[in-house]
Coordinates of N, CA and C and ligand atoms in Angstrom, one line a residue:
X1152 N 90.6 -15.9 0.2 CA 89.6 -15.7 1.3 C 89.5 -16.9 2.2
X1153 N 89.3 -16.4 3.3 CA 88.8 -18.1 4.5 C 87.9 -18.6 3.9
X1154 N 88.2 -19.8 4.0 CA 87.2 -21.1 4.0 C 86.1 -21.0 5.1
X1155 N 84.8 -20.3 4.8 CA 83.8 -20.5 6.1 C 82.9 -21.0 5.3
X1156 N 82.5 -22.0 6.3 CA 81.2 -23.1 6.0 C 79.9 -22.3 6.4
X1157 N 78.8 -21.9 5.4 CA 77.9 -21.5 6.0 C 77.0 -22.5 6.9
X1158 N 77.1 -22.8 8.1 CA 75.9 -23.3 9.1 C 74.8 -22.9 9.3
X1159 N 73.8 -24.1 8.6 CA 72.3 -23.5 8.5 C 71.7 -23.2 10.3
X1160 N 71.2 -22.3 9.9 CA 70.8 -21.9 10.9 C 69.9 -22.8 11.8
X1161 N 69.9 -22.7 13.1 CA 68.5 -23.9 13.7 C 68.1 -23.5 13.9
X1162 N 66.7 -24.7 15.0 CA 65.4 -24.2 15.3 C 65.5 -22.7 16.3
X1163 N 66.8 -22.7 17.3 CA 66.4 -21.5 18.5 C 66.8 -19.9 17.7
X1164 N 67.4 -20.6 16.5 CA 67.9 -19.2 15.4 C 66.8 -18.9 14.5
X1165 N 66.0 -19.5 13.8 CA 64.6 -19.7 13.4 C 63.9 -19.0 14.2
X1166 N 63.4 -19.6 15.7 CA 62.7 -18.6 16.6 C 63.0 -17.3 16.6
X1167 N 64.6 -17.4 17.1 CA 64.4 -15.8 16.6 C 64.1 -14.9 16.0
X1168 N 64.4 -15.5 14.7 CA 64.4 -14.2 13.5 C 62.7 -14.3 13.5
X1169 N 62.0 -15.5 13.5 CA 60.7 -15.2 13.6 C 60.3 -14.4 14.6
X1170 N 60.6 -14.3 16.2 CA 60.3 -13.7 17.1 C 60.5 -12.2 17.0
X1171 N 61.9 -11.7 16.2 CA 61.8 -10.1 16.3 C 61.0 -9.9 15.6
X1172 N 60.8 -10.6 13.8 CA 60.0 -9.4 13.0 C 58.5 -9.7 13.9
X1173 N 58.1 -10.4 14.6 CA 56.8 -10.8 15.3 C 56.7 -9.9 16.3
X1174 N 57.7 -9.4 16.9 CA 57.6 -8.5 17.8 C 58.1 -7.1 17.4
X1175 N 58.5 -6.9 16.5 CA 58.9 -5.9 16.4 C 57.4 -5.0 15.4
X1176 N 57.1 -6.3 14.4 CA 56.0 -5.5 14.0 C 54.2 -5.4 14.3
X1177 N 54.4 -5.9 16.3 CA 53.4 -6.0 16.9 C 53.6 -4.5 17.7
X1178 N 54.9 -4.1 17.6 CA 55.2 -2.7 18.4 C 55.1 -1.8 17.5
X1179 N 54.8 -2.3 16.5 CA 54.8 -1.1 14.7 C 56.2 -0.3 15.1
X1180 N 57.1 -0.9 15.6 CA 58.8 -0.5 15.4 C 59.1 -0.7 14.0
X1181 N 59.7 0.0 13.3 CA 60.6 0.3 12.2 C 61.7 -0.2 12.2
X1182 N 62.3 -0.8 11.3 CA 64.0 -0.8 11.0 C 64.7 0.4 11.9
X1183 N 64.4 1.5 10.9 CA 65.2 2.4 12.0 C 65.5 2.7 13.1
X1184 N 64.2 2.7 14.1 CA 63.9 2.6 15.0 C 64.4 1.6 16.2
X1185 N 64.3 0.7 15.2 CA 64.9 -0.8 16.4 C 66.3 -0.5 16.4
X1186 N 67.2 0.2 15.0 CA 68.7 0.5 14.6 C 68.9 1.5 15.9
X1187 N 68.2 2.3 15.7 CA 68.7 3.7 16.6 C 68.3 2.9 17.9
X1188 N 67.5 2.2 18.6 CA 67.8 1.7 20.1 C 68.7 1.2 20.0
X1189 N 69.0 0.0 19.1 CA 70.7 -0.5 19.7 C 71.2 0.2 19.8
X1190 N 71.8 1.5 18.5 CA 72.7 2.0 18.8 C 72.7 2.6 20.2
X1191 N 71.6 3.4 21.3 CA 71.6 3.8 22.2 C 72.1 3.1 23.3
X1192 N 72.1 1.5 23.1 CA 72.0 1.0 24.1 C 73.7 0.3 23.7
X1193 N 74.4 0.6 23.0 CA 75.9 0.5 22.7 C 75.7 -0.7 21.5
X1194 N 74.9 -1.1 21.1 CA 75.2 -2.7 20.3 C 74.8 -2.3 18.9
X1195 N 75.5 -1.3 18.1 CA 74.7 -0.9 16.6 C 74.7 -2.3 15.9
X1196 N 73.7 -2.2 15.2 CA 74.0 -3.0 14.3 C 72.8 -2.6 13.0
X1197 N 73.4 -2.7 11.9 CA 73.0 -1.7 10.6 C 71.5 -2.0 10.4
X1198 N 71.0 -1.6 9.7 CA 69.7 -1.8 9.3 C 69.0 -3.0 8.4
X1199 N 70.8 -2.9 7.5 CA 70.5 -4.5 6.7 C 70.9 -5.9 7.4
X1200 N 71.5 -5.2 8.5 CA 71.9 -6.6 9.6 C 71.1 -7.0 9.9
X1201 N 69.6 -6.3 10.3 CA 68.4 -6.9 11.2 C 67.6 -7.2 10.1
X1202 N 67.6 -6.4 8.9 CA 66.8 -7.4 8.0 C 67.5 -9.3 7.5
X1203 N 68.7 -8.9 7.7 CA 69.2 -10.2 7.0 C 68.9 -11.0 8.5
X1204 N 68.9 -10.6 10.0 CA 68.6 -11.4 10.7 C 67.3 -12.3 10.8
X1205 N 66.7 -11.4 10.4 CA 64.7 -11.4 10.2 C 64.5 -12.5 9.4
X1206 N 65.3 -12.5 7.9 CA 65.1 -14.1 7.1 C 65.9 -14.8 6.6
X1207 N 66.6 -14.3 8.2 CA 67.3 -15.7 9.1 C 68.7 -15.8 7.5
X1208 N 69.8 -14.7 7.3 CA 70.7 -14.6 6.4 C 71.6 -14.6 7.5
X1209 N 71.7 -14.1 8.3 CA 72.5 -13.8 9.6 C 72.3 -14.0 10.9
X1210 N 73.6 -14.6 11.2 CA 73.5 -15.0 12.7 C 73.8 -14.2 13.8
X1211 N 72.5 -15.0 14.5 CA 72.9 -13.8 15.8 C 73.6 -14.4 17.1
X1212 N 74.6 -13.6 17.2 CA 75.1 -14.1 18.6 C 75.0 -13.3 19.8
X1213 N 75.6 -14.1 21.0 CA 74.7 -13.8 22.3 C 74.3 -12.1 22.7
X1214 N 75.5 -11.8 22.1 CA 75.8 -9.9 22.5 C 74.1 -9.2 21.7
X1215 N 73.9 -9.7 20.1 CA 72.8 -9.2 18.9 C 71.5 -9.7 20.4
X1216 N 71.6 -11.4 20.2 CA 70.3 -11.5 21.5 C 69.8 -10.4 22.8
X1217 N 70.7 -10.7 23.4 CA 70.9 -9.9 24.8 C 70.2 -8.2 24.2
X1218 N 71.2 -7.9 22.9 CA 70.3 -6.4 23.2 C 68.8 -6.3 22.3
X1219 N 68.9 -7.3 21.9 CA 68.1 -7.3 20.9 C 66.8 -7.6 22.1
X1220 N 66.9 -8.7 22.9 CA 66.0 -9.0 23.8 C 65.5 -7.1 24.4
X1221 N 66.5 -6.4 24.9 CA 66.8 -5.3 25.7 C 65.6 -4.4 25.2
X1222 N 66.0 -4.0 23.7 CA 65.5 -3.0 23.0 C 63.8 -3.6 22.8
X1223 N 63.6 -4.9 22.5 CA 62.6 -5.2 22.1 C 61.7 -5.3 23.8
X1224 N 62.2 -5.4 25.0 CA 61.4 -5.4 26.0 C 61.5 -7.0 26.7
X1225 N 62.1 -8.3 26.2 CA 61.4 -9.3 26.4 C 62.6 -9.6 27.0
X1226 N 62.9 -11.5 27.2 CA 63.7 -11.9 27.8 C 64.4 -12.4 27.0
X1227 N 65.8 -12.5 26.6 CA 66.7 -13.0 25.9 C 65.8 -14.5 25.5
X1228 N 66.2 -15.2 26.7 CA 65.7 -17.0 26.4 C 64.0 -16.8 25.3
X1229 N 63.6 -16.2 25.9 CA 61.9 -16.0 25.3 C 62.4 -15.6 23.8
X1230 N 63.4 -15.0 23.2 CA 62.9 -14.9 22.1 C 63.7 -16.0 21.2
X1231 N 64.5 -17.1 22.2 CA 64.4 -18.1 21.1 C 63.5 -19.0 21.1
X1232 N 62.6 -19.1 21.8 CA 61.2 -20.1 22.0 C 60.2 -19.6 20.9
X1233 N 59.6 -20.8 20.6 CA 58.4 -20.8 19.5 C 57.5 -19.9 20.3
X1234 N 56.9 -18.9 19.3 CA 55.7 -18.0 20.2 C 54.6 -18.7 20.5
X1235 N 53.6 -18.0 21.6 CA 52.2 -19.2 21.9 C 51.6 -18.7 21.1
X1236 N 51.0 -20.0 20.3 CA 49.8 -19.6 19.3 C 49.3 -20.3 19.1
X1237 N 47.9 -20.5 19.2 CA 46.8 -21.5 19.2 C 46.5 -21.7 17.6
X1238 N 46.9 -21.1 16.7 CA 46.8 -21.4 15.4 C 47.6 -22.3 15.1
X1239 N 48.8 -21.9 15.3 CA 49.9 -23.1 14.4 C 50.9 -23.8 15.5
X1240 N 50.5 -23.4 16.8 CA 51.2 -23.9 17.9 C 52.7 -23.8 17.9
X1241 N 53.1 -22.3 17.3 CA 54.5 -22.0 17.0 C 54.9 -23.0 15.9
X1242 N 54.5 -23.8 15.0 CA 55.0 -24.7 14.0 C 54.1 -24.9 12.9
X1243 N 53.9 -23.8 12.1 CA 53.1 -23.8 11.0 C 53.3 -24.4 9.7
X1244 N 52.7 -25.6 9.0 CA 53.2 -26.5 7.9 C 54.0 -25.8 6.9
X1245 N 55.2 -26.9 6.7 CA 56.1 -26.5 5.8 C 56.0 -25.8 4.7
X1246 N 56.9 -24.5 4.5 CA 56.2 -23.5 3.0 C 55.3 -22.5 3.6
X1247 N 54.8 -22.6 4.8 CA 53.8 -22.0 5.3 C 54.3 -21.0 6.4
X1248 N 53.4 -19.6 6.3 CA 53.7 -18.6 7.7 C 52.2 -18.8 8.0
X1249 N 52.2 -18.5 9.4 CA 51.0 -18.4 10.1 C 50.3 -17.1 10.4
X1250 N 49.3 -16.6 10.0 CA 48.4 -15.6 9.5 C 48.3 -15.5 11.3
X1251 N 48.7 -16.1 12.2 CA 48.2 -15.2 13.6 C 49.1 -14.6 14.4
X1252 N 50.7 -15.5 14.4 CA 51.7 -15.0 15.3 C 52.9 -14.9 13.6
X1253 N 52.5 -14.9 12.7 CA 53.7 -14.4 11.3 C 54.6 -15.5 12.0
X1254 N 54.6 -16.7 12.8 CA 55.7 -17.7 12.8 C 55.8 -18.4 11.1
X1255 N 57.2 -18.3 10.3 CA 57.0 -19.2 9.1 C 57.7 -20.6 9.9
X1256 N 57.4 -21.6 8.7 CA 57.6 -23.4 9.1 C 59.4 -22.8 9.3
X1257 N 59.7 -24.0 9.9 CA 61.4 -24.0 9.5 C 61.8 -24.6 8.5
X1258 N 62.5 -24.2 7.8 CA 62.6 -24.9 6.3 C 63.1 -25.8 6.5
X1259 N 63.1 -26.9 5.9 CA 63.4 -28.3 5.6 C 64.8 -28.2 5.3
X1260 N 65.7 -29.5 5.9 CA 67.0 -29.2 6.1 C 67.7 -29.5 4.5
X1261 N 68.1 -28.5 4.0 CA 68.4 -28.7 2.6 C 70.0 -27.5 2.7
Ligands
ZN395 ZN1 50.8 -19.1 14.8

């Protein structure tokens, strides 16, 4: 097998995966649901892809963003940005998710 290094994910890959399940379950979208718009919009990607995206197992690249922005309504760039939230200011203490926008901390580089 290839030698692939897993590269921990960063902070604008972190936003992400926090940003869909944040948006996705402010739209009460389903797995399925979000599956079958990609597929509509040409970019399938499986159901356990978007879960492993969500806690951040899998990386997304530009094509996953772009439709992912698409299907979800927003702007590509916006959903790597910390969401606005006056609770945890998009950075909720380590170990910790934030009970207003569901942003979790970024885990400590380990
Ligand atoms: Zn928050």
């Amino acid at each position: 097998m290839a030698d692939i290094k897993r590269i921990p994910i960063g902070p604008l890959g972190t936003n992400v995966a926090n940003n869909l399940r944040r948006i996705r379950e402010q739209r009460h979208m389903t797995y399925t649901e979000l599956v079958k718009q990609l597929a509509a919009i040409g970019h399938p990607i499986p159901i356990l892809g978007v879960r492993r995206i969500e806690r951040r197992e899998r990386r997304v690249d530009a094509d996953d963003l772009a439709c992912l922005a698409a299907v979800l309504g927003v702007d590509p760039w916006a959903l790597t940005q910390p969401p606005q939230c006056d609770a945890c200011n998009g950075a909720p203490p380590a170990g910790f998710t934030c009970n207003a926008c569901g942003t979790s901390a970024v885990p400590s580089a380990a």
